[in-house]
Amino acid sequence: METTTPASGWRPLGETPIRLGLGPANYAGQAAAFAEAICRHRADVSAEVTTRRTGARFAFPTDIHIEPERLGDLDLQIEQLQRVIGRYTHLVADAFLPVFGLLNGHHIGADLPALRQAGVKVALLAHGSEVRHPVRHRERTAHSPFHTLADDVRDKMTARAERNRRVAETSGLPVFVTTPDLLLDLPSATWAPVVVNVSAWHSDEPVLRRRAGLRRRRPVVLHAPSKRWTKGTEQILPVLTSLHDEGVIDLRLAEKMPWTELRDLVRSADVVLDQFALGSYGTFAVEAMAAGRPVLAYLHDEVVTLMDEPPPIVNATPQTLRDELTALVADPRRAARIGAESVEYAREYHDGRRTARVFEEFLDA
């Protein structure tokens, strides 16, 4: 376990009435972003973020790093017990992962008795595949990535989603989801929108034209899948490659790229493509909207109805992507308007204010 100084602005755990722990998944840096948003919104909260390593390096701000191979080590488990019990008044347990290593089991449900006994108030936070039901998703979504999933992998993911749903339904705890589509899997949950630093993604680069007013020879279209499988990349690449070869677009495919480099690519792109399989939108789409880039993605009809105000995303499927993208890049005024609306939407729904308010009832309990 390694302790570091967080790179951004939540109030370090200290002498505040509410001492909030978040983790240990911190997917897409959202536990850190939530900590910053909540601390900015409330002076009575200090926070500590724990992150389980998922790659060769730690990409997002955190206070505590945990090596997955040490989850079964008794010394790490004791450290986590001492870190949580008696220090935290509240805990946002994300991705249904255990907080005491593997001391009690492989999911947060196994840790709940100890947390209750210690008087720690717990909320559950879901991000995606830990609660997304593969069979149900496949039934309602023609473009679902679960259509091509191997049976053994599907069965494993289904069992995990069903177990975590049982934990959510039987625990009596407040449950939050970071993307609206997950409300279809956890109907009693509350949407806590993903949080991005909108100002950090600001771009002065005009959409579909250069600063001097001259349009680029070919519009730059960016697709940056974190995982090709969940983004539907293989379904859309033939269309994108064809448009690139025809000279309609300049396709940029970015994978396994440092965050700062990816941010520069987003800021200079004309159009950003998010996902075309899951039926919702996530952190990368919001970051692109914050940069004023028009975003194309697949939004399922049921997901759209769950939102008071759907995002200004150009809705497309793998089958309609060619027509939608071609029409957009041929209409600079429309693209610029969508880009401007996207910044406003990101600021209204995803700058952290709404998310912090969503947690108020839990924090005040």
mmCIF file of C-alpha atoms in Angstrom:
data_model
loop_
_atom_site.group_PDB
_atom_site.id
_atom_site.type_symbol
_atom_site.label_atom_id
_atom_site.label_comp_id
_atom_site.label_asym_id
_atom_site.label_seq_id
_atom_site.Cartn_x
_atom_site.Cartn_y
_atom_site.Cartn_z
ATOM 1 C CA MET A 1 0.000 0.000 0.000
ATOM 2 C CA GLU A 2 1.303 3.429 -0.914
ATOM 3 C CA THR A 3 0.133 6.805 0.359
ATOM 4 C CA THR A 4 0.430 9.820 -1.935
ATOM 5 C CA THR A 5 -0.646 13.427 -1.932
ATOM 6 C CA PRO A 6 -3.757 13.806 -4.081
ATOM 7 C CA ALA A 7 -3.243 15.829 -7.229
ATOM 8 C CA SER A 8 -6.412 17.818 -6.863
ATOM 9 C CA GLY A 9 -8.754 19.468 -4.526
ATOM 10 C CA TRP A 10 -10.685 17.490 -2.003
ATOM 11 C CA ARG A 11 -10.278 18.379 1.652
ATOM 12 C CA PRO A 12 -7.903 15.838 3.272
ATOM 13 C CA LEU A 13 -9.482 13.645 5.914
ATOM 14 C CA GLY A 14 -9.384 15.558 9.163
ATOM 15 C CA GLU A 15 -11.333 17.215 11.954
ATOM 16 C CA THR A 16 -14.648 17.695 10.171
ATOM 17 C CA PRO A 17 -18.042 16.430 11.315
ATOM 18 C CA ILE A 18 -18.227 14.158 8.254
ATOM 19 C CA ARG A 19 -15.192 12.083 7.312
ATOM 20 C CA LEU A 20 -15.937 10.438 3.982
ATOM 21 C CA GLY A 21 -14.110 7.491 2.457
ATOM 22 C CA LEU A 22 -14.517 6.679 -1.238
ATOM 23 C CA GLY A 23 -13.262 3.667 -3.182
ATOM 24 C CA PRO A 24 -11.695 1.278 -3.836
ATOM 25 C CA ALA A 25 -12.439 1.200 -7.582
ATOM 26 C CA ASN A 26 -12.158 4.889 -8.576
ATOM 27 C CA TYR A 27 -13.028 3.946 -12.154
ATOM 28 C CA ALA A 28 -12.334 6.787 -14.590
ATOM 29 C CA GLY A 29 -11.256 8.803 -11.543
ATOM 30 C CA GLN A 30 -14.874 9.191 -10.460
ATOM 31 C CA ALA A 31 -14.348 8.513 -6.748
ATOM 32 C CA ALA A 32 -11.767 11.300 -6.775
ATOM 33 C CA ALA A 33 -14.044 13.586 -8.781
ATOM 34 C CA PHE A 34 -16.941 12.907 -6.403
ATOM 35 C CA ALA A 35 -14.703 13.633 -3.390
ATOM 36 C CA GLU A 36 -13.689 16.968 -4.877
ATOM 37 C CA ALA A 37 -17.257 17.903 -5.799
ATOM 38 C CA ILE A 38 -18.667 17.017 -2.388
ATOM 39 C CA CYS A 39 -15.912 18.825 -0.501
ATOM 40 C CA ARG A 40 -16.356 21.892 -2.689
ATOM 41 C CA HIS A 41 -20.075 21.841 -1.995
ATOM 42 C CA ARG A 42 -19.853 21.234 1.755
ATOM 43 C CA ALA A 43 -17.427 22.684 4.273
ATOM 44 C CA ASP A 44 -18.299 20.022 6.842
ATOM 45 C CA VAL A 45 -16.837 17.163 4.799
ATOM 46 C CA SER A 46 -13.284 15.906 4.463
ATOM 47 C CA ALA A 47 -12.457 12.897 2.317
ATOM 48 C CA GLU A 48 -10.035 10.103 1.550
ATOM 49 C CA VAL A 49 -9.912 8.204 -1.744
ATOM 50 C CA THR A 50 -8.636 4.650 -2.120
ATOM 51 C CA THR A 51 -7.794 3.132 -5.495
ATOM 52 C CA ARG A 52 -7.083 -0.451 -6.439
ATOM 53 C CA ARG A 53 -4.422 -0.635 -9.125
ATOM 54 C CA THR A 54 -5.824 -1.771 -12.480
ATOM 55 C CA GLY A 55 -2.863 -1.170 -14.793
ATOM 56 C CA ALA A 56 0.821 -0.458 -14.964
ATOM 57 C CA ARG A 57 0.392 2.959 -13.421
ATOM 58 C CA PHE A 58 -2.113 5.045 -11.508
ATOM 59 C CA ALA A 59 -3.877 7.353 -13.895
ATOM 60 C CA PHE A 60 -6.123 9.239 -11.486
ATOM 61 C CA PRO A 61 -5.700 11.203 -8.238
ATOM 62 C CA THR A 62 -5.965 9.170 -5.056
ATOM 63 C CA ASP A 63 -4.799 9.115 -1.466
ATOM 64 C CA ILE A 64 -4.205 5.393 -1.105
ATOM 65 C CA HIS A 65 -2.978 2.892 -3.692
ATOM 66 C CA ILE A 66 -3.782 -0.802 -3.217
ATOM 67 C CA GLU A 67 -2.037 -3.572 -5.119
ATOM 68 C CA PRO A 68 -4.560 -6.274 -6.149
ATOM 69 C CA GLU A 69 -2.096 -9.061 -5.461
ATOM 70 C CA ARG A 70 -2.017 -8.015 -1.805
ATOM 71 C CA LEU A 71 -5.765 -8.194 -1.215
ATOM 72 C CA GLY A 72 -5.369 -11.550 0.498
ATOM 73 C CA ASP A 73 -2.518 -10.376 2.754
ATOM 74 C CA LEU A 74 -3.478 -10.083 6.409
ATOM 75 C CA ASP A 75 -1.318 -6.996 6.951
ATOM 76 C CA LEU A 76 -3.155 -5.091 4.197
ATOM 77 C CA GLN A 77 -6.504 -6.221 5.562
ATOM 78 C CA ILE A 78 -5.575 -4.968 9.026
ATOM 79 C CA GLU A 79 -4.373 -1.673 7.558
ATOM 80 C CA GLN A 80 -7.702 -1.255 5.808
ATOM 81 C CA LEU A 81 -9.640 -2.081 8.946
ATOM 82 C CA GLN A 82 -7.669 0.530 10.856
ATOM 83 C CA ARG A 83 -8.056 3.018 8.047
ATOM 84 C CA VAL A 84 -11.845 2.720 7.873
ATOM 85 C CA ILE A 85 -13.028 1.789 11.359
ATOM 86 C CA GLY A 86 -12.881 4.737 13.709
ATOM 87 C CA ARG A 87 -11.740 7.173 11.017
ATOM 88 C CA TYR A 88 -14.615 7.269 8.527
ATOM 89 C CA THR A 89 -18.086 8.381 9.475
ATOM 90 C CA HIS A 90 -19.352 7.685 5.942
ATOM 91 C CA LEU A 91 -18.214 5.434 3.097
ATOM 92 C CA VAL A 92 -19.098 5.433 -0.593
ATOM 93 C CA ALA A 93 -18.220 1.894 -1.663
ATOM 94 C CA ASP A 94 -17.890 1.889 -5.416
ATOM 95 C CA ALA A 95 -18.176 -0.994 -7.879
ATOM 96 C CA PHE A 96 -19.360 -3.300 -5.061
ATOM 97 C CA LEU A 97 -15.728 -4.150 -4.304
ATOM 98 C CA PRO A 98 -14.720 -5.087 -0.736
ATOM 99 C CA VAL A 99 -12.992 -2.408 1.336
ATOM 100 C CA PHE A 100 -11.112 -4.739 3.703
ATOM 101 C CA GLY A 101 -9.216 -6.612 1.020
ATOM 102 C CA LEU A 102 -10.410 -10.221 0.898
ATOM 103 C CA LEU A 103 -10.782 -10.465 4.663
ATOM 104 C CA ASN A 104 -14.505 -11.229 4.504
ATOM 105 C CA GLY A 105 -15.064 -12.051 0.847
ATOM 106 C CA HIS A 106 -14.880 -10.790 -2.719
ATOM 107 C CA HIS A 107 -17.637 -8.159 -2.644
ATOM 108 C CA ILE A 108 -18.848 -5.313 -0.461
ATOM 109 C CA GLY A 109 -21.766 -7.342 0.862
ATOM 110 C CA ALA A 110 -19.331 -9.439 2.876
ATOM 111 C CA ASP A 111 -17.951 -6.326 4.601
ATOM 112 C CA LEU A 112 -21.302 -4.769 5.493
ATOM 113 C CA PRO A 113 -21.787 -6.517 8.882
ATOM 114 C CA ALA A 114 -18.466 -5.154 10.167
ATOM 115 C CA LEU A 115 -19.191 -1.683 8.795
ATOM 116 C CA ARG A 116 -22.626 -1.650 10.406
ATOM 117 C CA GLN A 117 -21.239 -2.793 13.730
ATOM 118 C CA ALA A 118 -18.653 -0.003 13.582
ATOM 119 C CA GLY A 119 -21.349 2.591 12.875
ATOM 120 C CA VAL A 120 -20.016 3.595 9.468
ATOM 121 C CA LYS A 121 -22.782 4.896 7.204
ATOM 122 C CA VAL A 122 -22.426 3.232 3.802
ATOM 123 C CA ALA A 123 -23.687 4.068 0.323
ATOM 124 C CA LEU A 124 -23.201 1.834 -2.719
ATOM 125 C CA LEU A 125 -22.020 3.275 -6.044
ATOM 126 C CA ALA A 126 -22.288 1.348 -9.320
ATOM 127 C CA HIS A 127 -20.401 2.208 -12.495
ATOM 128 C CA GLY A 128 -21.304 -0.439 -15.058
ATOM 129 C CA SER A 129 -20.590 -4.108 -15.624
ATOM 130 C CA GLU A 130 -20.752 -4.962 -11.927
ATOM 131 C CA VAL A 131 -24.548 -4.502 -12.087
ATOM 132 C CA ARG A 132 -25.373 -4.476 -15.811
ATOM 133 C CA HIS A 133 -27.222 -7.730 -16.526
ATOM 134 C CA PRO A 134 -25.859 -9.309 -19.742
ATOM 135 C CA VAL A 135 -28.968 -11.307 -20.657
ATOM 136 C CA ARG A 136 -31.411 -8.438 -20.093
ATOM 137 C CA HIS A 137 -29.141 -5.979 -21.874
ATOM 138 C CA ARG A 138 -28.891 -8.294 -24.854
ATOM 139 C CA GLU A 139 -32.674 -8.672 -24.955
ATOM 140 C CA ARG A 140 -33.371 -4.943 -25.063
ATOM 141 C CA THR A 141 -30.400 -3.732 -27.100
ATOM 142 C CA ALA A 142 -29.763 -4.904 -30.650
ATOM 143 C CA HIS A 143 -26.211 -3.577 -30.554
ATOM 144 C CA SER A 144 -25.367 -4.996 -27.123
ATOM 145 C CA PRO A 145 -21.794 -6.250 -26.770
ATOM 146 C CA PHE A 146 -23.215 -9.236 -24.907
ATOM 147 C CA HIS A 147 -24.465 -10.745 -28.171
ATOM 148 C CA THR A 148 -20.945 -11.935 -28.968
ATOM 149 C CA LEU A 149 -19.904 -12.846 -25.447
ATOM 150 C CA ALA A 150 -18.656 -16.360 -24.790
ATOM 151 C CA ASP A 151 -21.103 -18.398 -22.724
ATOM 152 C CA ASP A 152 -18.740 -18.915 -19.790
ATOM 153 C CA VAL A 153 -17.903 -15.218 -19.576
ATOM 154 C CA ARG A 154 -21.585 -14.274 -19.889
ATOM 155 C CA ASP A 155 -22.525 -16.677 -17.109
ATOM 156 C CA LYS A 156 -19.834 -15.252 -14.826
ATOM 157 C CA MET A 157 -20.876 -11.658 -15.472
ATOM 158 C CA THR A 158 -24.550 -12.530 -15.029
ATOM 159 C CA ALA A 159 -23.891 -14.175 -11.671
ATOM 160 C CA ARG A 160 -21.934 -11.124 -10.503
ATOM 161 C CA ALA A 161 -24.638 -8.670 -11.611
ATOM 162 C CA GLU A 162 -27.373 -10.729 -9.928
ATOM 163 C CA ARG A 163 -25.369 -11.030 -6.697
ATOM 164 C CA ASN A 164 -24.700 -7.301 -6.563
ATOM 165 C CA ARG A 165 -28.322 -6.516 -7.273
ATOM 166 C CA ARG A 166 -29.309 -8.719 -4.342
ATOM 167 C CA VAL A 167 -26.860 -6.831 -2.134
ATOM 168 C CA ALA A 168 -28.324 -3.523 -3.295
ATOM 169 C CA GLU A 169 -31.916 -4.645 -2.749
ATOM 170 C CA THR A 170 -31.474 -6.393 0.602
ATOM 171 C CA SER A 171 -28.952 -4.124 2.298
ATOM 172 C CA GLY A 172 -31.333 -1.202 2.783
ATOM 173 C CA LEU A 173 -28.492 1.150 1.856
ATOM 174 C CA PRO A 174 -28.691 4.138 -0.492
ATOM 175 C CA VAL A 175 -27.569 3.124 -3.967
ATOM 176 C CA PHE A 176 -26.213 5.437 -6.657
ATOM 177 C CA VAL A 177 -25.287 4.879 -10.313
ATOM 178 C CA THR A 178 -22.999 7.028 -12.431
ATOM 179 C CA THR A 179 -24.769 6.488 -15.773
ATOM 180 C CA PRO A 180 -28.544 6.616 -16.330
ATOM 181 C CA ASP A 181 -28.776 3.282 -18.159
ATOM 182 C CA LEU A 182 -27.934 1.479 -14.918
ATOM 183 C CA LEU A 183 -31.291 2.583 -13.521
ATOM 184 C CA LEU A 184 -32.745 -0.147 -15.742
ATOM 185 C CA ASP A 185 -30.762 -2.687 -13.720
ATOM 186 C CA LEU A 186 -31.185 -0.969 -10.341
ATOM 187 C CA PRO A 187 -34.577 0.781 -10.503
ATOM 188 C CA SER A 188 -34.438 1.939 -6.884
ATOM 189 C CA ALA A 189 -31.052 3.637 -7.340
ATOM 190 C CA THR A 190 -30.394 7.351 -7.788
ATOM 191 C CA TRP A 191 -28.443 8.779 -10.703
ATOM 192 C CA ALA A 192 -25.297 10.565 -9.518
ATOM 193 C CA PRO A 193 -23.947 12.022 -12.788
ATOM 194 C CA VAL A 194 -20.292 11.494 -13.641
ATOM 195 C CA VAL A 195 -18.181 14.513 -12.763
ATOM 196 C CA VAL A 196 -15.562 16.231 -14.912
ATOM 197 C CA ASN A 197 -13.549 19.393 -14.538
ATOM 198 C CA VAL A 198 -15.318 21.344 -17.260
ATOM 199 C CA SER A 199 -12.840 24.208 -17.313
ATOM 200 C CA ALA A 200 -9.891 21.808 -17.658
ATOM 201 C CA TRP A 201 -11.354 20.554 -20.943
ATOM 202 C CA HIS A 202 -12.068 24.006 -22.378
ATOM 203 C CA SER A 203 -10.956 24.439 -25.986
ATOM 204 C CA ASP A 204 -10.637 27.580 -28.091
ATOM 205 C CA GLU A 205 -10.317 25.486 -31.242
ATOM 206 C CA PRO A 206 -13.376 26.113 -33.444
ATOM 207 C CA VAL A 207 -15.376 23.138 -34.691
ATOM 208 C CA LEU A 208 -15.007 22.338 -38.399
ATOM 209 C CA ARG A 209 -12.905 25.378 -39.199
ATOM 210 C CA ARG A 210 -9.520 26.842 -38.404
ATOM 211 C CA ARG A 211 -9.010 29.992 -36.380
ATOM 212 C CA ALA A 212 -8.603 32.066 -39.521
ATOM 213 C CA GLY A 213 -12.006 30.928 -40.697
ATOM 214 C CA LEU A 214 -10.754 28.357 -43.159
ATOM 215 C CA ARG A 215 -12.308 24.937 -42.972
ATOM 216 C CA ARG A 216 -9.984 21.988 -42.544
ATOM 217 C CA ARG A 217 -9.464 19.899 -45.645
ATOM 218 C CA ARG A 218 -11.005 16.955 -43.814
ATOM 219 C CA PRO A 219 -12.867 17.054 -40.486
ATOM 220 C CA VAL A 220 -10.960 15.314 -37.700
ATOM 221 C CA VAL A 221 -13.113 12.582 -36.165
ATOM 222 C CA LEU A 222 -11.808 11.049 -32.949
ATOM 223 C CA HIS A 223 -12.690 7.664 -31.467
ATOM 224 C CA ALA A 224 -10.849 6.710 -28.289
ATOM 225 C CA PRO A 225 -12.214 3.437 -26.889
ATOM 226 C CA SER A 226 -11.091 2.448 -23.415
ATOM 227 C CA LYS A 227 -12.309 -1.036 -24.340
ATOM 228 C CA ARG A 228 -13.260 -1.810 -27.931
ATOM 229 C CA TRP A 229 -15.759 -4.415 -26.814
ATOM 230 C CA THR A 230 -17.902 -2.111 -24.691
ATOM 231 C CA LYS A 231 -17.650 0.819 -27.114
ATOM 232 C CA GLY A 232 -18.809 -1.138 -30.151
ATOM 233 C CA THR A 233 -15.606 -0.221 -31.973
ATOM 234 C CA GLU A 234 -15.559 -3.268 -34.231
ATOM 235 C CA GLN A 235 -19.129 -2.499 -35.321
ATOM 236 C CA ILE A 236 -18.305 1.031 -36.454
ATOM 237 C CA LEU A 237 -14.736 0.726 -37.753
ATOM 238 C CA PRO A 238 -15.756 -0.428 -41.248
ATOM 239 C CA VAL A 239 -17.906 2.698 -41.660
ATOM 240 C CA LEU A 240 -15.220 5.002 -40.291
ATOM 241 C CA THR A 241 -12.467 3.422 -42.358
ATOM 242 C CA SER A 242 -14.583 3.755 -45.479
ATOM 243 C CA LEU A 243 -15.295 7.446 -44.822
ATOM 244 C CA HIS A 244 -11.617 8.040 -44.126
ATOM 245 C CA ASP A 245 -10.547 6.316 -47.352
ATOM 246 C CA GLU A 246 -13.127 8.314 -49.282
ATOM 247 C CA GLY A 247 -11.666 11.563 -47.947
ATOM 248 C CA VAL A 248 -14.813 12.525 -46.041
ATOM 249 C CA ILE A 249 -13.149 12.465 -42.615
ATOM 250 C CA ASP A 250 -9.715 12.260 -41.067
ATOM 251 C CA LEU A 251 -10.128 9.383 -38.595
ATOM 252 C CA ARG A 252 -8.051 9.404 -35.418
ATOM 253 C CA LEU A 253 -8.209 6.167 -33.413
ATOM 254 C CA ALA A 254 -6.630 6.672 -29.982
ATOM 255 C CA GLU A 255 -6.043 3.780 -27.607
ATOM 256 C CA LYS A 256 -3.962 3.296 -24.458
ATOM 257 C CA MET A 257 -2.927 6.927 -24.502
ATOM 258 C CA PRO A 258 -1.931 9.098 -21.502
ATOM 259 C CA TRP A 259 -4.774 11.285 -20.300
ATOM 260 C CA THR A 260 -3.036 14.577 -21.080
ATOM 261 C CA GLU A 261 -2.337 13.530 -24.670
ATOM 262 C CA LEU A 262 -5.898 12.319 -25.142
ATOM 263 C CA ARG A 263 -7.227 15.607 -23.804
ATOM 264 C CA ASP A 264 -5.200 17.488 -26.417
ATOM 265 C CA LEU A 265 -6.639 15.268 -29.145
ATOM 266 C CA VAL A 266 -10.187 15.889 -27.935
ATOM 267 C CA ARG A 267 -9.686 19.640 -27.814
ATOM 268 C CA SER A 268 -8.478 19.745 -31.418
ATOM 269 C CA ALA A 269 -10.964 17.272 -32.909
ATOM 270 C CA ASP A 270 -14.012 18.337 -34.894
ATOM 271 C CA VAL A 271 -16.217 15.426 -33.840
ATOM 272 C CA VAL A 272 -15.884 12.814 -31.090
ATOM 273 C CA LEU A 273 -17.400 9.345 -31.236
ATOM 274 C CA ASP A 274 -18.183 7.687 -27.904
ATOM 275 C CA GLN A 275 -19.901 4.263 -27.721
ATOM 276 C CA PHE A 276 -22.283 2.405 -30.009
ATOM 277 C CA ALA A 277 -23.110 -0.682 -27.972
ATOM 278 C CA LEU A 278 -24.219 0.044 -24.400
ATOM 279 C CA GLY A 279 -26.925 2.609 -25.122
ATOM 280 C CA SER A 280 -25.777 5.342 -22.737
ATOM 281 C CA TYR A 281 -22.947 7.827 -22.328
ATOM 282 C CA GLY A 282 -20.107 8.030 -19.867
ATOM 283 C CA THR A 283 -17.113 10.022 -18.719
ATOM 284 C CA PHE A 284 -15.351 10.333 -22.080
ATOM 285 C CA ALA A 285 -18.464 11.685 -23.783
ATOM 286 C CA VAL A 286 -18.843 14.292 -21.037
ATOM 287 C CA GLU A 287 -15.193 15.309 -21.354
ATOM 288 C CA ALA A 288 -15.668 15.801 -25.089
ATOM 289 C CA MET A 289 -18.826 17.835 -24.481
ATOM 290 C CA ALA A 290 -16.924 19.985 -21.977
ATOM 291 C CA ALA A 291 -14.415 20.682 -24.742
ATOM 292 C CA GLY A 292 -17.232 21.907 -26.978
ATOM 293 C CA ARG A 293 -16.987 18.979 -29.354
ATOM 294 C CA PRO A 294 -20.153 17.528 -30.915
ATOM 295 C CA VAL A 295 -20.463 13.911 -29.785
ATOM 296 C CA LEU A 296 -22.035 10.981 -31.583
ATOM 297 C CA ALA A 297 -23.113 7.945 -29.572
ATOM 298 C CA TYR A 298 -25.866 5.378 -29.301
ATOM 299 C CA LEU A 299 -28.514 6.272 -26.701
ATOM 300 C CA HIS A 300 -31.197 3.672 -26.103
ATOM 301 C CA ASP A 301 -34.762 5.002 -26.120
ATOM 302 C CA GLU A 302 -35.454 3.685 -22.615
ATOM 303 C CA VAL A 303 -32.365 5.460 -21.296
ATOM 304 C CA VAL A 304 -33.391 8.768 -22.856
ATOM 305 C CA THR A 305 -36.774 8.594 -21.110
ATOM 306 C CA LEU A 306 -35.029 8.268 -17.730
ATOM 307 C CA MET A 307 -33.458 11.721 -18.026
ATOM 308 C CA ASP A 308 -35.208 15.015 -17.439
ATOM 309 C CA GLU A 309 -33.112 16.573 -20.188
ATOM 310 C CA PRO A 310 -31.245 14.285 -22.603
ATOM 311 C CA PRO A 311 -27.750 15.403 -23.587
ATOM 312 C CA PRO A 312 -27.188 17.134 -26.946
ATOM 313 C CA ILE A 313 -25.556 13.989 -28.319
ATOM 314 C CA VAL A 314 -26.191 13.030 -31.941
ATOM 315 C CA ASN A 315 -27.861 9.666 -31.519
ATOM 316 C CA ALA A 316 -26.613 7.040 -33.953
ATOM 317 C CA THR A 317 -26.389 3.285 -34.277
ATOM 318 C CA PRO A 318 -23.732 1.365 -36.207
ATOM 319 C CA GLN A 319 -26.254 1.220 -39.065
ATOM 320 C CA THR A 320 -27.047 4.965 -39.092
ATOM 321 C CA LEU A 321 -23.581 6.255 -38.242
ATOM 322 C CA ARG A 322 -22.513 6.896 -41.841
ATOM 323 C CA ASP A 323 -25.523 9.100 -42.595
ATOM 324 C CA GLU A 324 -25.456 10.922 -39.244
ATOM 325 C CA LEU A 325 -21.731 11.625 -39.336
ATOM 326 C CA THR A 326 -21.718 12.663 -42.990
ATOM 327 C CA ALA A 327 -24.602 15.057 -42.420
ATOM 328 C CA LEU A 328 -22.947 16.571 -39.345
ATOM 329 C CA VAL A 329 -19.557 17.298 -40.909
ATOM 330 C CA ALA A 330 -21.326 18.810 -43.922
ATOM 331 C CA ASP A 331 -23.078 21.344 -41.671
ATOM 332 C CA PRO A 332 -20.522 23.414 -39.713
ATOM 333 C CA ARG A 333 -23.162 25.689 -38.187
ATOM 334 C CA ARG A 334 -25.100 22.757 -36.765
ATOM 335 C CA ALA A 335 -21.896 21.172 -35.463
ATOM 336 C CA ALA A 336 -20.844 24.420 -33.790
ATOM 337 C CA ARG A 337 -24.290 24.826 -32.227
ATOM 338 C CA ILE A 338 -24.214 21.294 -30.841
ATOM 339 C CA GLY A 339 -20.707 21.924 -29.501
ATOM 340 C CA ALA A 340 -21.868 25.035 -27.665
ATOM 341 C CA GLU A 341 -24.915 23.243 -26.265
ATOM 342 C CA SER A 342 -22.663 20.414 -25.149
ATOM 343 C CA VAL A 343 -20.515 22.716 -23.027
ATOM 344 C CA GLU A 344 -23.614 24.086 -21.317
ATOM 345 C CA TYR A 345 -24.962 20.594 -20.682
ATOM 346 C CA ALA A 346 -21.644 19.429 -19.236
ATOM 347 C CA ARG A 347 -21.564 22.469 -16.974
ATOM 348 C CA GLU A 348 -25.186 22.043 -15.852
ATOM 349 C CA TYR A 349 -25.180 18.296 -15.219
ATOM 350 C CA HIS A 350 -21.568 17.176 -14.848
ATOM 351 C CA ASP A 351 -19.486 19.848 -13.108
ATOM 352 C CA GLY A 352 -20.146 18.217 -9.731
ATOM 353 C CA ARG A 353 -22.853 20.462 -8.303
ATOM 354 C CA ARG A 354 -25.747 18.117 -9.084
ATOM 355 C CA THR A 355 -23.797 15.094 -7.938
ATOM 356 C CA ALA A 356 -22.884 16.707 -4.626
ATOM 357 C CA ARG A 357 -26.543 17.575 -4.023
ATOM 358 C CA VAL A 358 -27.559 13.981 -4.741
ATOM 359 C CA PHE A 359 -25.417 12.809 -1.804
ATOM 360 C CA GLU A 360 -26.761 15.334 0.703
ATOM 361 C CA GLU A 361 -29.451 13.084 2.184
ATOM 362 C CA PHE A 362 -26.916 10.278 2.678
ATOM 363 C CA LEU A 363 -24.367 12.587 4.297
ATOM 364 C CA ASP A 364 -26.939 14.174 6.577
ATOM 365 C CA ALA A 365 -28.417 10.856 7.717
#
